Amino acid sequence: MGKLKRVLASLTLACTCLCHGMQPMNSTERSQLAREARLVVDLMQNHHESGRMFRELNNQEILTGFIDELDPRLDYLLKDDIEFIQMRFGRSLKAVYLLKGDLQPAFEIFELFEQRVKERSTWIKERLARKYTFEEDVTFTQEQTPSATANSTSANDRWEHRLQNEVLAEMLRGRTEPEARATIATHYAKVQRQITTMDSLAVRERFFDGLLQAFDPHSGYFSADSTREFALEMSGSVGGAGFELKKEHGLCLVANLHAGGPADLTTDLRPGDIIEAFAEGDADLTPTKGKRLREIVKLIRGKPGTKLKLAYRHAGEDSTQECTLDRANVVSIDDRARGALCDVPSADGKTRRIGWINLPMFYTSKDEAAASSATKDVTELLTQMRKAGIDGVVMDLRNNGGGALTEALALSGLFIPKGLVMLTRGLDGKRIEHFATESPDPYSGPFVILTSERSASASEIFAGAMKFHHRALIVGSPATFGKGSVQNYIELSKTNRSQPDDAATWGTLRLTHERFFQPDGQPVQRKGITADIVLPQDKNPDFKREEALPHALAAVALPAPASAVPSDSIKNPITPALSNQLRQQTENNIAKLPEWSLWQREEKFYDNLMNDRSHALQLSKRRAEHADIEIKMAALRSERRKLAGEFGYATETIEIASVKDAIEAHRARLTSLTTAASGASLNRIGQNAFIFKTEKGNLRRIWLDQFDFNRFFGDSEPLAAAYTSGSGLPMTAAELKPILQTLALLEERTEPNILKCFAPPEPATADLVATRKGLEAMLLRMTEIDAELRRHRPALDVQLRESLRLATTWADTLETPSLEKHP
């Protein structure tokens, strides 16, 4: 009983300090929270697709789910703590607390967790204040499946080796031992700050998420702030200033600028700039200090056409500047459908033009001003491609995790004239048939869909329908993710059990309320959509398909309806004979082509690195291992660059109008910067950026903090030569390599900070003008060595290239080889 008494004492202390880390709730807030909690429980047991009753849930699994939300790797909570939590609430959680809407257990558990974080953070700070020698021949092994340590002593032992490993890793990156300890100490202080500044709403969100995921992995809870962020993500555009923010060391920093957005076009804001204050129009400035990042983001966003005033200063500078910009509908380019025309050689020596469409998600917007949707954008891309003349299309869904199911139906109508797309079944058990949304002129040529294990939900609906109707060849992972469930988003403040004041604090329930099935009734759940042709794919040992997730719903099938018949209107269906022919072609390519050989060697090398969980803690051993890894990585990188230059297909980028407008506005801005007397010029550093020309002759800007100097450790010799030539100052490869390491480690890659890295032992003798010219010559040489910096997209994406070849061969087999004639 001794250890449980110690935990009880900790928990008692936590309860007495319940309001220390979080703002105390008044009676109105407590009442709001209780009513919301009761509503969540009621909706869970009455509207979840499984029909499972709340009383059937095990208290222990609810508690485990919450602990996993707080401490997923069990870094802080001890085995004693977890045993006590289960003993404390294992019998009473539902009956005594949750059915009454009382979330006191969540706050008690969080306070105990917060206390353990503070204790461990204090221990880490004290340990990292002492020097390491790294002379002992010992090994640190990372646990594949995290488990809680039995007590503080064993936890100290585990943390001792963990910290040694992390400090060593920083030293191998180029830091001194004291610098490495300071870096790791700063990291854990930041972790502590993030946890100890969590408010009651954030704790509630974590608890509800853990509770709901005891029903299935995709049910969950969004706080009011998270609800707004999700809506913006699904829209593909947002009214705002056109930059992203982050918080570091208590400062509000610019993380990135959206190309073509107001900040990009009308200000000299840069990544790393500090936003000190902001205001709506001519109002008084509101400081960002002390405000949470979500609060700042919410206030900075606003309706297009309204004015936003900012007070900011550039990183490394003391003077504060002000600017005023007009908010606009900012297009998030990376979140919208994009495309290209690729010229692919065919077996007969001709060149076929294959359209590639990358669809990141099935987005849609209710905002008429934004008016974006996946189907609308893909239609626009297809129209441009067909006018230019195409022989086939590849739809890339490898990173598409789903989205709006209505978009899957609408998109299907662009490729099949009619037909059943999916079946759904809800709580009432009724089967509902869903058909493609008809379009006037569906594309009828060769169609390949490229998938991966990350292709999920709406992606699986679309791919499954195309496969069922023999409309497309599915290429990629053996099977897609396997998410066969539909979630309903219920804004709790809009239910009949809310009150007006609840809207500000009540969140959104994400509740699984339906299943969807392939047209013939076969399950998508757990099974996914199987590929007609399997391509080797990148592996991530931490990624899990649906079937491996805790509480994943079982796979069940439905009887096929009479309408489950492949469409008889498909002009060029994929036949078994054609599929076999193409499969054989791919097998031959994987066995013989140099690009596949390189890819397989890369995968084996990186898989071994990722799966190696044992690390020497002796410095001499670790340095030898690291040097060997660097040599092998440099060799693989050099081979990839060479093959990309030899085998890359000629491509022509195709963009939707809104994205094209944003890109063209951004390029015009770059042109103005290179021609303005006070701005940056071509191949020169200006405003903490480097502007150069791409392969297509367009201007591109890379911020200095976006250069990945790690990728050039094996290129010290040509880069040293470029620096010497540009500056007139001698530089050897041996001298440049540690400089590259230092550049990679810089937290603020401003021009002055980067130039300091090249300073001689006596800075007073530095020739900054010559050094700057040398740096510019080196950066330009980097863009020549790594041609990917000059390209719109990677030239050696082997899975995509194989898909393009498959579409080309399919086109070769048709009686009318080019269905969409070139003009």
Short mmCIF file of N, CA and C in Angstrom, two decimals, residues 665-777:
data_model
loop_
_atom_site.label_atom_id
_atom_site.label_comp_id
_atom_site.label_asym_id
_atom_site.label_seq_id
_atom_site.Cartn_x
_atom_site.Cartn_y
_atom_site.Cartn_z
N ALA A 665 0.56 36.47 -59.70
CA ALA A 665 0.72 37.66 -58.87
C ALA A 665 2.01 37.57 -58.05
N HIS A 666 2.29 36.37 -57.54
CA HIS A 666 3.52 36.16 -56.77
C HIS A 666 4.75 36.37 -57.65
N ARG A 667 4.71 35.84 -58.88
CA ARG A 667 5.86 36.01 -59.78
C ARG A 667 6.05 37.47 -60.18
N ALA A 668 4.95 38.17 -60.35
CA ALA A 668 5.06 39.61 -60.67
C ALA A 668 5.71 40.35 -59.50
N ARG A 669 5.36 39.94 -58.29
CA ARG A 669 5.97 40.54 -57.11
C ARG A 669 7.48 40.27 -57.10
N LEU A 670 7.88 39.05 -57.43
CA LEU A 670 9.31 38.72 -57.47
C LEU A 670 10.03 39.54 -58.54
N THR A 671 9.37 39.71 -59.68
CA THR A 671 9.96 40.51 -60.75
C THR A 671 10.19 41.94 -60.28
N SER A 672 9.22 42.48 -59.58
CA SER A 672 9.38 43.85 -59.08
C SER A 672 10.53 43.94 -58.08
N LEU A 673 10.72 42.87 -57.29
CA LEU A 673 11.81 42.88 -56.32
C LEU A 673 13.17 42.83 -57.01
N THR A 674 13.25 42.09 -58.12
CA THR A 674 14.54 41.95 -58.81
C THR A 674 14.88 43.17 -59.65
N THR A 675 13.90 44.02 -59.91
CA THR A 675 14.17 45.20 -60.73
C THR A 675 14.22 46.48 -59.90
N ALA A 676 13.69 46.44 -58.69
CA ALA A 676 13.71 47.64 -57.84
C ALA A 676 15.12 47.91 -57.35
N ALA A 677 15.48 49.16 -57.30
CA ALA A 677 16.84 49.54 -56.90
C ALA A 677 17.15 49.10 -55.47
N SER A 678 16.13 49.14 -54.60
CA SER A 678 16.37 48.82 -53.19
C SER A 678 16.07 47.36 -52.86
N GLY A 679 15.60 46.60 -53.84
CA GLY A 679 15.21 45.23 -53.56
C GLY A 679 16.30 44.24 -53.91
N ALA A 680 15.92 42.95 -53.90
CA ALA A 680 16.87 41.91 -54.25
C ALA A 680 16.99 41.83 -55.76
N SER A 681 18.11 41.41 -56.25
CA SER A 681 18.27 41.18 -57.68
C SER A 681 18.43 39.68 -57.92
N LEU A 682 18.40 39.29 -59.18
CA LEU A 682 18.43 37.87 -59.52
C LEU A 682 19.74 37.23 -59.05
N ASN A 683 19.62 36.03 -58.47
CA ASN A 683 20.76 35.28 -57.94
C ASN A 683 21.50 36.05 -56.84
N ARG A 684 20.76 36.90 -56.14
CA ARG A 684 21.34 37.67 -55.05
C ARG A 684 20.45 37.53 -53.82
N ILE A 685 21.03 37.74 -52.66
CA ILE A 685 20.28 37.68 -51.41
C ILE A 685 19.64 39.03 -51.16
N GLY A 686 18.39 39.03 -50.81
CA GLY A 686 17.68 40.25 -50.47
C GLY A 686 16.48 39.94 -49.62
N GLN A 687 16.28 40.70 -48.57
CA GLN A 687 15.15 40.49 -47.64
C GLN A 687 15.11 39.05 -47.13
N ASN A 688 16.30 38.51 -46.83
CA ASN A 688 16.44 37.16 -46.27
C ASN A 688 15.93 36.08 -47.23
N ALA A 689 16.06 36.34 -48.53
CA ALA A 689 15.63 35.37 -49.52
C ALA A 689 16.61 35.35 -50.69
N PHE A 690 16.54 34.27 -51.48
CA PHE A 690 17.38 34.12 -52.66
C PHE A 690 16.44 33.86 -53.84
N ILE A 691 16.53 34.71 -54.86
CA ILE A 691 15.66 34.60 -56.03
C ILE A 691 16.47 34.13 -57.23
N PHE A 692 15.97 33.11 -57.91
CA PHE A 692 16.66 32.57 -59.09
C PHE A 692 15.61 32.08 -60.07
N LYS A 693 16.08 31.58 -61.22
CA LYS A 693 15.16 31.12 -62.26
C LYS A 693 15.03 29.60 -62.23
N THR A 694 13.81 29.12 -62.49
CA THR A 694 13.56 27.68 -62.57
C THR A 694 13.90 27.17 -63.96
N GLU A 695 13.71 25.86 -64.17
CA GLU A 695 13.97 25.27 -65.48
C GLU A 695 13.11 25.91 -66.57
N LYS A 696 11.89 26.32 -66.19
CA LYS A 696 10.96 26.93 -67.15
C LYS A 696 11.20 28.42 -67.32
N GLY A 697 12.19 28.97 -66.64
CA GLY A 697 12.47 30.39 -66.78
C GLY A 697 11.67 31.28 -65.86
N ASN A 698 10.88 30.69 -64.94
CA ASN A 698 10.11 31.48 -63.98
C ASN A 698 10.98 31.83 -62.77
N LEU A 699 10.63 32.91 -62.09
CA LEU A 699 11.36 33.28 -60.89
C LEU A 699 10.86 32.47 -59.70
N ARG A 700 11.80 32.08 -58.86
CA ARG A 700 11.45 31.38 -57.63
C ARG A 700 12.22 32.00 -56.48
N ARG A 701 11.54 32.14 -55.35
CA ARG A 701 12.16 32.67 -54.14
C ARG A 701 12.24 31.58 -53.09
N ILE A 702 13.42 31.39 -52.54
CA ILE A 702 13.58 30.50 -51.39
C ILE A 702 14.07 31.34 -50.23
N TRP A 703 13.32 31.32 -49.14
CA TRP A 703 13.77 32.01 -47.94
C TRP A 703 15.03 31.32 -47.41
N LEU A 704 15.91 32.10 -46.82
CA LEU A 704 17.17 31.52 -46.35
C LEU A 704 16.94 30.42 -45.32
N ASP A 705 15.86 30.53 -44.54
CA ASP A 705 15.62 29.48 -43.54
C ASP A 705 14.97 28.24 -44.14
N GLN A 706 14.71 28.25 -45.47
CA GLN A 706 14.14 27.09 -46.14
C GLN A 706 15.20 26.26 -46.88
N PHE A 707 16.42 26.76 -46.95
CA PHE A 707 17.50 25.97 -47.55
C PHE A 707 17.85 24.82 -46.62
N ASP A 708 17.83 23.61 -47.17
CA ASP A 708 18.19 22.43 -46.38
C ASP A 708 19.68 22.14 -46.59
N PHE A 709 20.49 22.76 -45.77
CA PHE A 709 21.94 22.61 -45.93
C PHE A 709 22.40 21.19 -45.65
N ASN A 710 21.61 20.42 -44.90
CA ASN A 710 21.97 19.02 -44.64
C ASN A 710 22.10 18.22 -45.94
N ARG A 711 21.34 18.60 -46.94
CA ARG A 711 21.34 17.84 -48.20
C ARG A 711 22.61 18.06 -49.02
N PHE A 712 23.48 18.96 -48.54
CA PHE A 712 24.66 19.29 -49.33
C PHE A 712 25.97 18.98 -48.60
N PHE A 713 25.87 18.17 -47.53
CA PHE A 713 27.09 17.81 -46.80
C PHE A 713 28.08 17.04 -47.70
N GLY A 714 27.54 16.30 -48.66
CA GLY A 714 28.42 15.54 -49.56
C GLY A 714 28.90 16.34 -50.76
N ASP A 715 28.55 17.62 -50.80
CA ASP A 715 28.90 18.46 -51.96
C ASP A 715 29.85 19.59 -51.57
N SER A 716 30.64 19.37 -50.53
CA SER A 716 31.50 20.44 -50.02
C SER A 716 32.49 20.92 -51.08
N GLU A 717 33.00 20.00 -51.88
CA GLU A 717 34.04 20.39 -52.84
C GLU A 717 33.53 21.38 -53.90
N PRO A 718 32.44 21.05 -54.66
CA PRO A 718 31.97 22.03 -55.65
C PRO A 718 31.44 23.32 -55.02
N LEU A 719 30.87 23.21 -53.82
CA LEU A 719 30.35 24.41 -53.16
C LEU A 719 31.49 25.31 -52.68
N ALA A 720 32.58 24.69 -52.20
CA ALA A 720 33.75 25.48 -51.79
C ALA A 720 34.35 26.18 -52.99
N ALA A 721 34.39 25.49 -54.13
CA ALA A 721 34.91 26.10 -55.35
C ALA A 721 34.05 27.29 -55.77
N ALA A 722 32.73 27.15 -55.67
CA ALA A 722 31.82 28.23 -56.03
C ALA A 722 32.02 29.43 -55.10
N TYR A 723 32.16 29.15 -53.81
CA TYR A 723 32.38 30.23 -52.86
C TYR A 723 33.68 30.97 -53.15
N THR A 724 34.72 30.22 -53.42
CA THR A 724 36.01 30.82 -53.73
C THR A 724 35.93 31.69 -54.97
N SER A 725 35.27 31.16 -56.00
CA SER A 725 35.14 31.90 -57.25
C SER A 725 34.34 33.18 -57.07
N GLY A 726 33.25 33.10 -56.31
CA GLY A 726 32.39 34.26 -56.14
C GLY A 726 32.97 35.33 -55.25
N SER A 727 33.72 34.91 -54.22
CA SER A 727 34.21 35.86 -53.22
C SER A 727 35.64 36.31 -53.46
N GLY A 728 36.40 35.44 -54.15
CA GLY A 728 37.83 35.72 -54.28
C GLY A 728 38.59 35.34 -53.02
N LEU A 729 37.89 34.73 -52.06
CA LEU A 729 38.51 34.30 -50.81
C LEU A 729 38.68 32.79 -50.84
N PRO A 730 39.85 32.26 -50.49
CA PRO A 730 40.06 30.80 -50.56
C PRO A 730 39.20 30.05 -49.56
N MET A 731 38.64 28.94 -50.02
CA MET A 731 37.81 28.08 -49.16
C MET A 731 38.01 26.65 -49.63
N THR A 732 38.35 25.75 -48.71
CA THR A 732 38.50 24.34 -49.05
C THR A 732 37.25 23.57 -48.63
N ALA A 733 37.11 22.36 -49.19
CA ALA A 733 35.96 21.51 -48.84
C ALA A 733 35.98 21.18 -47.35
N ALA A 734 37.17 20.92 -46.80
CA ALA A 734 37.28 20.59 -45.37
C ALA A 734 36.87 21.77 -44.50
N GLU A 735 37.16 22.99 -44.95
CA GLU A 735 36.76 24.17 -44.20
C GLU A 735 35.27 24.44 -44.31
N LEU A 736 34.69 24.11 -45.48
CA LEU A 736 33.27 24.43 -45.70
C LEU A 736 32.33 23.48 -44.97
N LYS A 737 32.73 22.21 -44.81
CA LYS A 737 31.78 21.24 -44.23
C LYS A 737 31.29 21.65 -42.85
N PRO A 738 32.17 22.04 -41.91
CA PRO A 738 31.64 22.48 -40.59
C PRO A 738 30.79 23.74 -40.70
N ILE A 739 31.07 24.57 -41.70
CA ILE A 739 30.24 25.76 -41.91
C ILE A 739 28.83 25.35 -42.32
N LEU A 740 28.75 24.36 -43.21
CA LEU A 740 27.43 23.84 -43.63
C LEU A 740 26.68 23.29 -42.43
N GLN A 741 27.38 22.59 -41.55
CA GLN A 741 26.73 22.06 -40.34
C GLN A 741 26.21 23.19 -39.47
N THR A 742 26.99 24.22 -39.32
CA THR A 742 26.57 25.37 -38.52
C THR A 742 25.36 26.06 -39.14
N LEU A 743 25.38 26.19 -40.47
CA LEU A 743 24.24 26.80 -41.16
C LEU A 743 22.96 26.00 -40.93
N ALA A 744 23.09 24.66 -40.96
CA ALA A 744 21.92 23.79 -40.77
C ALA A 744 21.35 23.94 -39.36
N LEU A 745 22.20 24.33 -38.40
CA LEU A 745 21.76 24.41 -37.00
C LEU A 745 21.22 25.77 -36.61
N LEU A 746 21.42 26.78 -37.45
CA LEU A 746 20.99 28.13 -37.09
C LEU A 746 19.49 28.18 -36.84
N GLU A 747 19.08 28.76 -35.72
CA GLU A 747 17.66 28.93 -35.44
C GLU A 747 17.07 30.09 -36.25
N GLU A 748 17.85 31.17 -36.38
CA GLU A 748 17.41 32.32 -37.17
C GLU A 748 18.37 32.49 -38.34
N ARG A 749 17.93 32.03 -39.52
CA ARG A 749 18.80 32.12 -40.69
C ARG A 749 18.60 33.45 -41.40
N THR A 750 18.96 34.50 -40.70
CA THR A 750 18.95 35.82 -41.32
C THR A 750 20.27 36.01 -42.05
N GLU A 751 20.28 36.99 -42.94
CA GLU A 751 21.51 37.24 -43.70
C GLU A 751 22.70 37.53 -42.80
N PRO A 752 22.58 38.42 -41.79
CA PRO A 752 23.74 38.67 -40.91
C PRO A 752 24.21 37.41 -40.18
N ASN A 753 23.28 36.58 -39.68
CA ASN A 753 23.67 35.37 -38.96
C ASN A 753 24.39 34.39 -39.87
N ILE A 754 23.92 34.27 -41.11
CA ILE A 754 24.56 33.35 -42.04
C ILE A 754 25.96 33.85 -42.40
N LEU A 755 26.09 35.13 -42.63
CA LEU A 755 27.41 35.68 -42.99
C LEU A 755 28.42 35.50 -41.86
N LYS A 756 27.93 35.54 -40.62
CA LYS A 756 28.84 35.35 -39.48
C LYS A 756 29.48 33.97 -39.49
N CYS A 757 28.75 32.98 -40.05
CA CYS A 757 29.28 31.62 -40.08
C CYS A 757 30.53 31.51 -40.95
N PHE A 758 30.70 32.46 -41.86
CA PHE A 758 31.87 32.45 -42.74
C PHE A 758 32.97 33.36 -42.23
N ALA A 759 32.74 33.99 -41.08
CA ALA A 759 33.70 34.97 -40.58
C ALA A 759 35.02 34.30 -40.20
N PRO A 760 36.16 34.95 -40.45
CA PRO A 760 37.47 34.41 -40.06
C PRO A 760 37.63 34.45 -38.54
N PRO A 761 38.69 33.82 -38.01
CA PRO A 761 38.90 33.82 -36.55
C PRO A 761 38.89 35.21 -35.95
N GLU A 762 39.37 36.19 -36.70
CA GLU A 762 39.34 37.57 -36.23
C GLU A 762 38.30 38.33 -37.05
N PRO A 763 37.06 38.44 -36.58
CA PRO A 763 35.97 39.05 -37.35
C PRO A 763 36.29 40.44 -37.88
N ALA A 764 37.16 41.14 -37.21
CA ALA A 764 37.47 42.50 -37.65
C ALA A 764 38.07 42.53 -39.05
N THR A 765 38.67 41.40 -39.44
CA THR A 765 39.31 41.33 -40.76
C THR A 765 38.33 40.85 -41.84
N ALA A 766 37.07 40.59 -41.49
CA ALA A 766 36.11 40.03 -42.44
C ALA A 766 35.79 41.03 -43.55
N ASP A 767 35.71 40.52 -44.75
CA ASP A 767 35.28 41.31 -45.91
C ASP A 767 33.84 40.89 -46.21
N LEU A 768 32.87 41.63 -45.64
CA LEU A 768 31.47 41.22 -45.74
C LEU A 768 30.95 41.28 -47.18
N VAL A 769 31.44 42.22 -47.96
CA VAL A 769 30.99 42.30 -49.36
C VAL A 769 31.43 41.06 -50.13
N ALA A 770 32.70 40.69 -49.96
CA ALA A 770 33.20 39.50 -50.65
C ALA A 770 32.52 38.24 -50.13
N THR A 771 32.33 38.16 -48.80
CA THR A 771 31.67 37.00 -48.22
C THR A 771 30.26 36.84 -48.76
N ARG A 772 29.56 37.96 -48.88
CA ARG A 772 28.19 37.92 -49.41
C ARG A 772 28.17 37.40 -50.84
N LYS A 773 29.11 37.85 -51.66
CA LYS A 773 29.18 37.38 -53.04
C LYS A 773 29.51 35.89 -53.10
N GLY A 774 30.37 35.45 -52.20
CA GLY A 774 30.70 34.02 -52.14
C GLY A 774 29.50 33.18 -51.75
N LEU A 775 28.75 33.68 -50.75
CA LEU A 775 27.54 32.96 -50.31
C LEU A 775 26.53 32.87 -51.45
N GLU A 776 26.33 33.97 -52.18
CA GLU A 776 25.39 33.97 -53.30
C GLU A 776 25.82 32.98 -54.38
N ALA A 777 27.11 32.94 -54.66
CA ALA A 777 27.62 31.99 -55.66
C ALA A 777 27.41 30.55 -55.19
#
